[in-house]
Protein backbone atom coordinates (compact mmCIF):
# COMPACT_ATOMS: atom_id res chain seq x y z
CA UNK A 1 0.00 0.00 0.00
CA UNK A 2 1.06 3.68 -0.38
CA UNK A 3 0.50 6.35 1.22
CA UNK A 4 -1.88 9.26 -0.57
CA UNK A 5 -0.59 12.65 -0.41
CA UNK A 6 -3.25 15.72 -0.42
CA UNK A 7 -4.14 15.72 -4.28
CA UNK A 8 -5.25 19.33 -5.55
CA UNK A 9 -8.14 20.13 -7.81
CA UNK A 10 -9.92 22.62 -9.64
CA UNK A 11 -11.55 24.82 -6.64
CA UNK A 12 -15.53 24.08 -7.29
CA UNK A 13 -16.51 27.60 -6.41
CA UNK A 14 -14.33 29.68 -8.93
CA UNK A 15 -13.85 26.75 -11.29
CA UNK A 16 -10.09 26.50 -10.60
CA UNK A 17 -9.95 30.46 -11.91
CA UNK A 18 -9.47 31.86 -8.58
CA UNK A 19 -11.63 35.07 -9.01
CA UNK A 20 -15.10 35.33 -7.07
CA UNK A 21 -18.19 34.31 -9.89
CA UNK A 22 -20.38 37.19 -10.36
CA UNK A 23 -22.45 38.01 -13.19
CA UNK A 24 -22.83 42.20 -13.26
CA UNK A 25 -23.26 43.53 -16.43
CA UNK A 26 -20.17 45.69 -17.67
CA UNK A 27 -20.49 48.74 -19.33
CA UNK A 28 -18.50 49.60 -22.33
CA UNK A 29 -15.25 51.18 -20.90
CA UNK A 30 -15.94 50.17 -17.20
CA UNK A 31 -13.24 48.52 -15.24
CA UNK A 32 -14.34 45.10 -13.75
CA UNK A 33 -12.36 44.73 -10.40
CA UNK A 34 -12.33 41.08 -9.83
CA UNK A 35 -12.08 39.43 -6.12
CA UNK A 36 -10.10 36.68 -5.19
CA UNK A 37 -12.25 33.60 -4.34
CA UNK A 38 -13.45 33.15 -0.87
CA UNK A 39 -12.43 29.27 -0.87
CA UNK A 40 -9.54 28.86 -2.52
CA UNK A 41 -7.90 32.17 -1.57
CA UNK A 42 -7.37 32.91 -5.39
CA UNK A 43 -5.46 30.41 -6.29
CA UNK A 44 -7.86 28.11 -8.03
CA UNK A 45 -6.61 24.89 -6.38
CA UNK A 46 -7.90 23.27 -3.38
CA UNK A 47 -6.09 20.65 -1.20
CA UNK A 48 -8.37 17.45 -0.44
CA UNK A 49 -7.02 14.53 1.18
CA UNK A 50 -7.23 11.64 -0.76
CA UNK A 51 -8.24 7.76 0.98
């Protein structure tokens, strides 16, 4: 047997993009700030401990 080391995956809340979803409407010539995502901390990847 071997042991399984925390795999990362896609975050499921950003889809591995790492910005916060959010559908608002942008204006032509409007800045869209984007947010880091809550669960991932903007990185996209999430740590789960494989069995």
């Amino acid at each position: 047997m071997t042991d399984q080391k925390d795999a990362e995956h896609d975050c499921p809340e950003c889809d591995g993009t790492g910005q916060e979803r959010g559908m608002q409407p942008i204006r032509l010539g409007e800045k869209r700030e984007l947010r880091p995502c809550t669960k991932c901390g903007g990185s996209g990847k999430i740590k789960q401990a494989s069995a």
